[in-house]
mmCIF file of C-alpha atoms in Angstrom:
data_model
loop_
_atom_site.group_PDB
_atom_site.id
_atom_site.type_symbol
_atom_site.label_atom_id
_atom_site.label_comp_id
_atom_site.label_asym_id
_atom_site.label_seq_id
_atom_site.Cartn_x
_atom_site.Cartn_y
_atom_site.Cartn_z
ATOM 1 C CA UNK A 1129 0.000 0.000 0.000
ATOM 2 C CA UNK A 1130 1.012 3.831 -0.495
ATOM 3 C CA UNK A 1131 1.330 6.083 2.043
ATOM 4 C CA UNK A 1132 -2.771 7.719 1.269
ATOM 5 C CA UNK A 1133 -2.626 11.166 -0.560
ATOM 6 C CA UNK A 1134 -4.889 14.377 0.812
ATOM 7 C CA UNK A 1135 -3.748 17.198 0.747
ATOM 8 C CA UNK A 1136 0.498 18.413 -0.381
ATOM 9 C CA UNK A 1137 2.056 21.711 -0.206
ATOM 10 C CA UNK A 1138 5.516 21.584 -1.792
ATOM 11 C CA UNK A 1139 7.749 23.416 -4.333
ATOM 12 C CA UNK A 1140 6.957 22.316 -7.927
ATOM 13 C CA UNK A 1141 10.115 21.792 -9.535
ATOM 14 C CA UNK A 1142 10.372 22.757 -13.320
ATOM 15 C CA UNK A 1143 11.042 19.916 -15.139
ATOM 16 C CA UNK A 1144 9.712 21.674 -18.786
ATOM 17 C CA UNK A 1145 10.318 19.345 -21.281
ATOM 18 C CA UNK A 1146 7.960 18.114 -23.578
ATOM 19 C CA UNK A 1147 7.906 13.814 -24.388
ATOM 20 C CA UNK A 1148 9.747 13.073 -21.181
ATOM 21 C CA UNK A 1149 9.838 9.152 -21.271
ATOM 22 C CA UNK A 1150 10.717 6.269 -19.020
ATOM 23 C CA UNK A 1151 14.101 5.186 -20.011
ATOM 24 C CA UNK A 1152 14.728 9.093 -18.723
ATOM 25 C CA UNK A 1153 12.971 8.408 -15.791
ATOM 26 C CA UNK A 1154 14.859 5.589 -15.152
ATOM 27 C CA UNK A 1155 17.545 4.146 -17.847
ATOM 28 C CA UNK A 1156 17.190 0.444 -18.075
ATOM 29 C CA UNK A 1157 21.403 0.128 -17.175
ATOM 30 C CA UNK A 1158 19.525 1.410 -13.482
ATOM 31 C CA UNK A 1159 16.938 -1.258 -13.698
ATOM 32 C CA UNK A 1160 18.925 -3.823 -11.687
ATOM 33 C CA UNK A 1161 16.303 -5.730 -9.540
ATOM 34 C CA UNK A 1162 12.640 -6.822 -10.058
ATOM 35 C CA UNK A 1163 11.521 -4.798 -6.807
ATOM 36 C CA UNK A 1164 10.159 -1.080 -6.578
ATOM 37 C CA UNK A 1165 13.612 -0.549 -3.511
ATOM 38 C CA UNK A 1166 17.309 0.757 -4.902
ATOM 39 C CA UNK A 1167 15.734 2.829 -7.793
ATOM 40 C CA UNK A 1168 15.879 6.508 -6.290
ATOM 41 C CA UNK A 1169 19.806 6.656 -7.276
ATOM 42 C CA UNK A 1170 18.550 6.091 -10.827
ATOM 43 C CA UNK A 1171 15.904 8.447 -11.270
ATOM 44 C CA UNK A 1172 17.137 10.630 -14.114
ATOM 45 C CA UNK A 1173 20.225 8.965 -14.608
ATOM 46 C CA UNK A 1174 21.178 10.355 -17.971
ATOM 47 C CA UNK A 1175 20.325 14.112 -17.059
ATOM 48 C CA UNK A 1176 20.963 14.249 -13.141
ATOM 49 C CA UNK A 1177 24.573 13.206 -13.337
ATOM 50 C CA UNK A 1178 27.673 13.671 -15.297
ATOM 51 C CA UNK A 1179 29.511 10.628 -15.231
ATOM 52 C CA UNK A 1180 29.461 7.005 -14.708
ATOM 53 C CA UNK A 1181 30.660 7.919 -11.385
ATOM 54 C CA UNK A 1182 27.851 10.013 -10.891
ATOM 55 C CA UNK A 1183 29.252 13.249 -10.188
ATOM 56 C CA UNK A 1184 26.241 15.532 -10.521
ATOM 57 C CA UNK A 1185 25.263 17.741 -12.781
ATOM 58 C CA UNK A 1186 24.565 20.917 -11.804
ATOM 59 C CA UNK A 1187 22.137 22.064 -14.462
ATOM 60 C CA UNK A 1188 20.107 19.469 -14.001
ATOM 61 C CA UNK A 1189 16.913 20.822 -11.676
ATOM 62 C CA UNK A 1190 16.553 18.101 -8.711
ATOM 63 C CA UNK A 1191 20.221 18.965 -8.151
ATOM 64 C CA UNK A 1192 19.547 22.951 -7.323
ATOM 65 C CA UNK A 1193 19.315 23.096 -3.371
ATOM 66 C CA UNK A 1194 15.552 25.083 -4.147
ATOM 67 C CA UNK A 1195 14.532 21.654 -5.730
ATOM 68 C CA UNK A 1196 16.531 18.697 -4.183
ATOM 69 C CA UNK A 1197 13.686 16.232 -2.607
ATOM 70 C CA UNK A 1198 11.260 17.701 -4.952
ATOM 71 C CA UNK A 1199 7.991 16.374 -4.108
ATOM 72 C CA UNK A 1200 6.275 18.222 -6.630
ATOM 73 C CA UNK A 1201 7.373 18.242 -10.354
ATOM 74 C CA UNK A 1202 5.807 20.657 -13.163
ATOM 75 C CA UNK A 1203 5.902 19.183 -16.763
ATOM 76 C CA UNK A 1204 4.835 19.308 -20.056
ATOM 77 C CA UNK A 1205 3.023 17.547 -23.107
ATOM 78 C CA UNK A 1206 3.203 13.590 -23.000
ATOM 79 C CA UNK A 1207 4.899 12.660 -19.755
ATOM 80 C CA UNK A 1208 5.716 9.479 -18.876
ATOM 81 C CA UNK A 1209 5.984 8.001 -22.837
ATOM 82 C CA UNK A 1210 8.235 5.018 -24.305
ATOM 83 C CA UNK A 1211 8.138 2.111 -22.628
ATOM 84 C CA UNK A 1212 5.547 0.735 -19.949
ATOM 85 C CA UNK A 1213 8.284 -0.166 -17.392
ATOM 86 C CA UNK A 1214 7.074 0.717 -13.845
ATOM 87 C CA UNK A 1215 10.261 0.574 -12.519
ATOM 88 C CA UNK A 1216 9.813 4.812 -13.998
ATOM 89 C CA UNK A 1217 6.892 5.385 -11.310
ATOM 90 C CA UNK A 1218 8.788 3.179 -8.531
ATOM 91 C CA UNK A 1219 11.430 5.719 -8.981
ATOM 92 C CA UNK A 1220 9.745 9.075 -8.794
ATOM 93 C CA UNK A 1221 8.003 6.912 -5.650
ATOM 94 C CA UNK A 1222 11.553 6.267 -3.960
ATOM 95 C CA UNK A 1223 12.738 9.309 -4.216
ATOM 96 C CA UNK A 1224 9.389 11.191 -2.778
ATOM 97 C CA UNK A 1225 7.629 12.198 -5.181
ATOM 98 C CA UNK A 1226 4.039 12.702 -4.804
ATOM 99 C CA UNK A 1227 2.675 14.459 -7.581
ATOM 100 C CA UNK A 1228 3.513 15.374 -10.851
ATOM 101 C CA UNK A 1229 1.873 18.404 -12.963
ATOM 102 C CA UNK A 1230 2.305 18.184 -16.886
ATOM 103 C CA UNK A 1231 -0.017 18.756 -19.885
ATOM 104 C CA UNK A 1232 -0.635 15.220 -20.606
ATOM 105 C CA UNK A 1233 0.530 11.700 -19.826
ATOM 106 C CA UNK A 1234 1.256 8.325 -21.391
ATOM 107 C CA UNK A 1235 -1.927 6.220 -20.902
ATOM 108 C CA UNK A 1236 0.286 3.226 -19.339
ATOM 109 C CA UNK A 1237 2.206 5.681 -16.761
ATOM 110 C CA UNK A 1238 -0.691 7.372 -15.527
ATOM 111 C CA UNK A 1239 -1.992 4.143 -14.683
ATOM 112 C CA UNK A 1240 0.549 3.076 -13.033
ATOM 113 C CA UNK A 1241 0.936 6.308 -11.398
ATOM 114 C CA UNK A 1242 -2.243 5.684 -9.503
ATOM 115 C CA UNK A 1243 -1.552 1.977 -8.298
ATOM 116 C CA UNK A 1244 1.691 3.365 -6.556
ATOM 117 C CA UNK A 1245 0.208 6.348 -4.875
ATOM 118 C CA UNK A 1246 1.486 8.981 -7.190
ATOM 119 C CA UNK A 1247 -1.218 12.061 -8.610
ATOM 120 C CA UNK A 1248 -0.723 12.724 -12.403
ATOM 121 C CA UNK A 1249 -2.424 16.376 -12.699
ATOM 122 C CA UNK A 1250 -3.525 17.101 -16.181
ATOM 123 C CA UNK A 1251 -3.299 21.327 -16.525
ATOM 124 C CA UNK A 1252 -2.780 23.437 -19.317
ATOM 125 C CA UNK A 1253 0.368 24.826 -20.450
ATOM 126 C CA UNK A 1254 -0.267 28.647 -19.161
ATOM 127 C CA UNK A 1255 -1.319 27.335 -15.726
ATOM 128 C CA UNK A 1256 2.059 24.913 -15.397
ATOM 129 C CA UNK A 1257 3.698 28.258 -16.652
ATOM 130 C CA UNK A 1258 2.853 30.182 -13.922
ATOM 131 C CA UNK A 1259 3.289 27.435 -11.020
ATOM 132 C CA UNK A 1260 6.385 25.739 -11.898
ATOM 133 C CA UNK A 1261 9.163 26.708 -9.402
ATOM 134 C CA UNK A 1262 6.510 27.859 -6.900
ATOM 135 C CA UNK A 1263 4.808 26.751 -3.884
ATOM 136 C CA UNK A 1264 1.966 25.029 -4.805
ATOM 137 C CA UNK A 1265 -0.787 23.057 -2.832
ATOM 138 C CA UNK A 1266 -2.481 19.758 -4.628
ATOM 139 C CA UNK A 1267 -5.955 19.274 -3.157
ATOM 140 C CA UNK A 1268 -6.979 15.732 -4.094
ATOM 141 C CA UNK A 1269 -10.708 15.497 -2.356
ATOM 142 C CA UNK A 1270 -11.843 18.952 -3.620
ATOM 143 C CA UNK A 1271 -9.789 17.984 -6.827
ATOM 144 C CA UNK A 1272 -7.710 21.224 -7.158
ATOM 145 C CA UNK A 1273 -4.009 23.061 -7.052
ATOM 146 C CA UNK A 1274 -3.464 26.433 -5.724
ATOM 147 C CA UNK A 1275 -0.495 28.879 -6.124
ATOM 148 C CA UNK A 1276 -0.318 32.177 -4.670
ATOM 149 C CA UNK A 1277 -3.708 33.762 -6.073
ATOM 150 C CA UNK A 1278 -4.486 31.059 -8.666
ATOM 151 C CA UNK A 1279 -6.700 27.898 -8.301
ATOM 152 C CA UNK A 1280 -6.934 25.634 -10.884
ATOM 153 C CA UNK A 1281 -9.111 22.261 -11.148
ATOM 154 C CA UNK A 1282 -8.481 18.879 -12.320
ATOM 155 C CA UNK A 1283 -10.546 16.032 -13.501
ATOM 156 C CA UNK A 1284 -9.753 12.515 -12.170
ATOM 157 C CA UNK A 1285 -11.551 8.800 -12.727
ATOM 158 C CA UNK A 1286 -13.468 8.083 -9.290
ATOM 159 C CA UNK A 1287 -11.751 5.026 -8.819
ATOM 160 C CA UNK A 1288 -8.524 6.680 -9.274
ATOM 161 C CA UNK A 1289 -9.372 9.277 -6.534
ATOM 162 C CA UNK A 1290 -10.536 6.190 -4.455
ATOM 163 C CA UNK A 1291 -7.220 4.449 -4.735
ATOM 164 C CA UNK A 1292 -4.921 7.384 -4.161
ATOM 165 C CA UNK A 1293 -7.479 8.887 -1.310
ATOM 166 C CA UNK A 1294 -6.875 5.667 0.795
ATOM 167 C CA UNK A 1295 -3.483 4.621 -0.324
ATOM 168 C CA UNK A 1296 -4.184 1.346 -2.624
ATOM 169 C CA UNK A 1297 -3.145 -0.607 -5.374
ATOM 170 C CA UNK A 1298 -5.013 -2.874 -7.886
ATOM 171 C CA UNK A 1299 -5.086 -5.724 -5.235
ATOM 172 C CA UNK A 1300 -6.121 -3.801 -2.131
ATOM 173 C CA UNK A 1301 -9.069 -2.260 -3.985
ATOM 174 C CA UNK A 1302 -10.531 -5.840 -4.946
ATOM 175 C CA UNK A 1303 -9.550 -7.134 -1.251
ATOM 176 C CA UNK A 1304 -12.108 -4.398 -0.317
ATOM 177 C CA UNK A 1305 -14.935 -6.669 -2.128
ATOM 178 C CA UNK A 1306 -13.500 -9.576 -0.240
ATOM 179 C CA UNK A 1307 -16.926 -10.134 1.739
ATOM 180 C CA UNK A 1308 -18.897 -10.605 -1.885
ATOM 181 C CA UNK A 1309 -16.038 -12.501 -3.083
ATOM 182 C CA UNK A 1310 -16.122 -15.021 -0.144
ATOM 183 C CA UNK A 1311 -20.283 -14.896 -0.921
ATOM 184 C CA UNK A 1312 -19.833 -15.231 -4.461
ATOM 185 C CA UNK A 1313 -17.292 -18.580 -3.889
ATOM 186 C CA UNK A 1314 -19.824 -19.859 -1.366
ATOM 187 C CA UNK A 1315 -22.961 -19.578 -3.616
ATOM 188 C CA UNK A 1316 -20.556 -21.177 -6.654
ATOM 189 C CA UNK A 1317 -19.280 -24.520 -4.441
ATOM 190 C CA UNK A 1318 -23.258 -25.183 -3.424
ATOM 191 C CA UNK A 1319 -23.966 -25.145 -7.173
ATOM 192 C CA UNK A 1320 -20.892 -26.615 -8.522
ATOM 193 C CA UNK A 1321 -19.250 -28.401 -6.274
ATOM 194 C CA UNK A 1322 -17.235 -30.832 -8.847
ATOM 195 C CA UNK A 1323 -15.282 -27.742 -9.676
ATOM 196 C CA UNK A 1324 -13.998 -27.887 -6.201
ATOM 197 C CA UNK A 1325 -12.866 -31.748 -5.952
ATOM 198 C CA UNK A 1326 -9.422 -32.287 -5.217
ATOM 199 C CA UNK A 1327 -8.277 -34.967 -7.933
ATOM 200 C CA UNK A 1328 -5.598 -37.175 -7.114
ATOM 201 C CA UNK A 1329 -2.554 -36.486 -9.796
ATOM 202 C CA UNK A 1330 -2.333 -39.437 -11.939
#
């Protein structure tokens, strides 16, 4: 389960780039393990350091003191493209990031976004304009982000919400239904119960 997502006040950092996909997120020569753990060193490999020896770089925005621990990133058109690794999201999760704020997303990474506790904020290109590198509060119930004077809304699928609200994942939302499930399997053995036989191997 994710740590459940209400309300976060946190510096967006400006990440503007346009098509930012997940082999930027996280190279695959970072993708070492099969678990979501040891991925935060990776996150934006190919841009946050300067070497093999990872001596960083210090254009790069997560390395500017304003920014490091960024919670918050500000984006732009098609975020989270290329490949559907989630290794990308596990990442961005690792290294504390809650929210991101970009014009679009990759269907597959907003997805996954939401089963590891992540917000993808869809805005327009004028509001991420005048946010990015700002402090800037995500309201997930009432569905909104706030800087200084400006408030902006934001759609999101109920489910979604749901998940992100109370900190689940694919599995923990059908566990929720586990009462009709056990029902359901109860009803099904009393009118099938061959399907439940244990048969010997041969």
């Amino acid at each position: 389960m994710a740590e459940p997502f209400t309300l976060l006040t946190a510096i967006a950092a400006p990440l503007l780039r346009d098509n930012v996909d997940t082999d930027a997120i996280i190279p695959s020569r970072e993708m070492k393990s099969t678990g979501k753990t040891g991925l935060a060193g990776g996150l934006f490999a190919g841009w946050r350091y300067l070497d093999a020896a990872r001596l960083p770089n210090p254009d790069f925005v997560l390395n500017q003191p304003e920014y490091t621990g960024a919670r918050i990133l500000a984006s732009g058109v098609n975020f989270g493209c290329g490949s559907s690794r989630e290794h990308a999201v596990w990442a961005l999760a690792e290294y504390g990031v809650r929210c991101i704020i970009a014009e679009s997303f990759a269907p597959i990474f907003h997805g996954n976004c939401i089963r590891n506790g992540i917000v993808p904020v869809a805005l327009d290109r004028e509001a991420i304009a005048a946010l990015a590198g700002r402090e800037v509060q995500v309201d997930l119930p009432e569905q909104t982000v706030r800087c200084g004077d400006a408030r902006w809304t934001f759609a999101i699928e109920a489910e979604a919400k749901a998940m992100l609200l109370e900190g689940l994942d694919a599995i923990d939302l059908t566990l929720k239904h586990r009462d009709a499930i056990a029902a359901f399997h109860a009803r099904d053995r009393a009118q099938r119960p061959w399907v439940y036989l244990e048969h010997p191997h041969a």
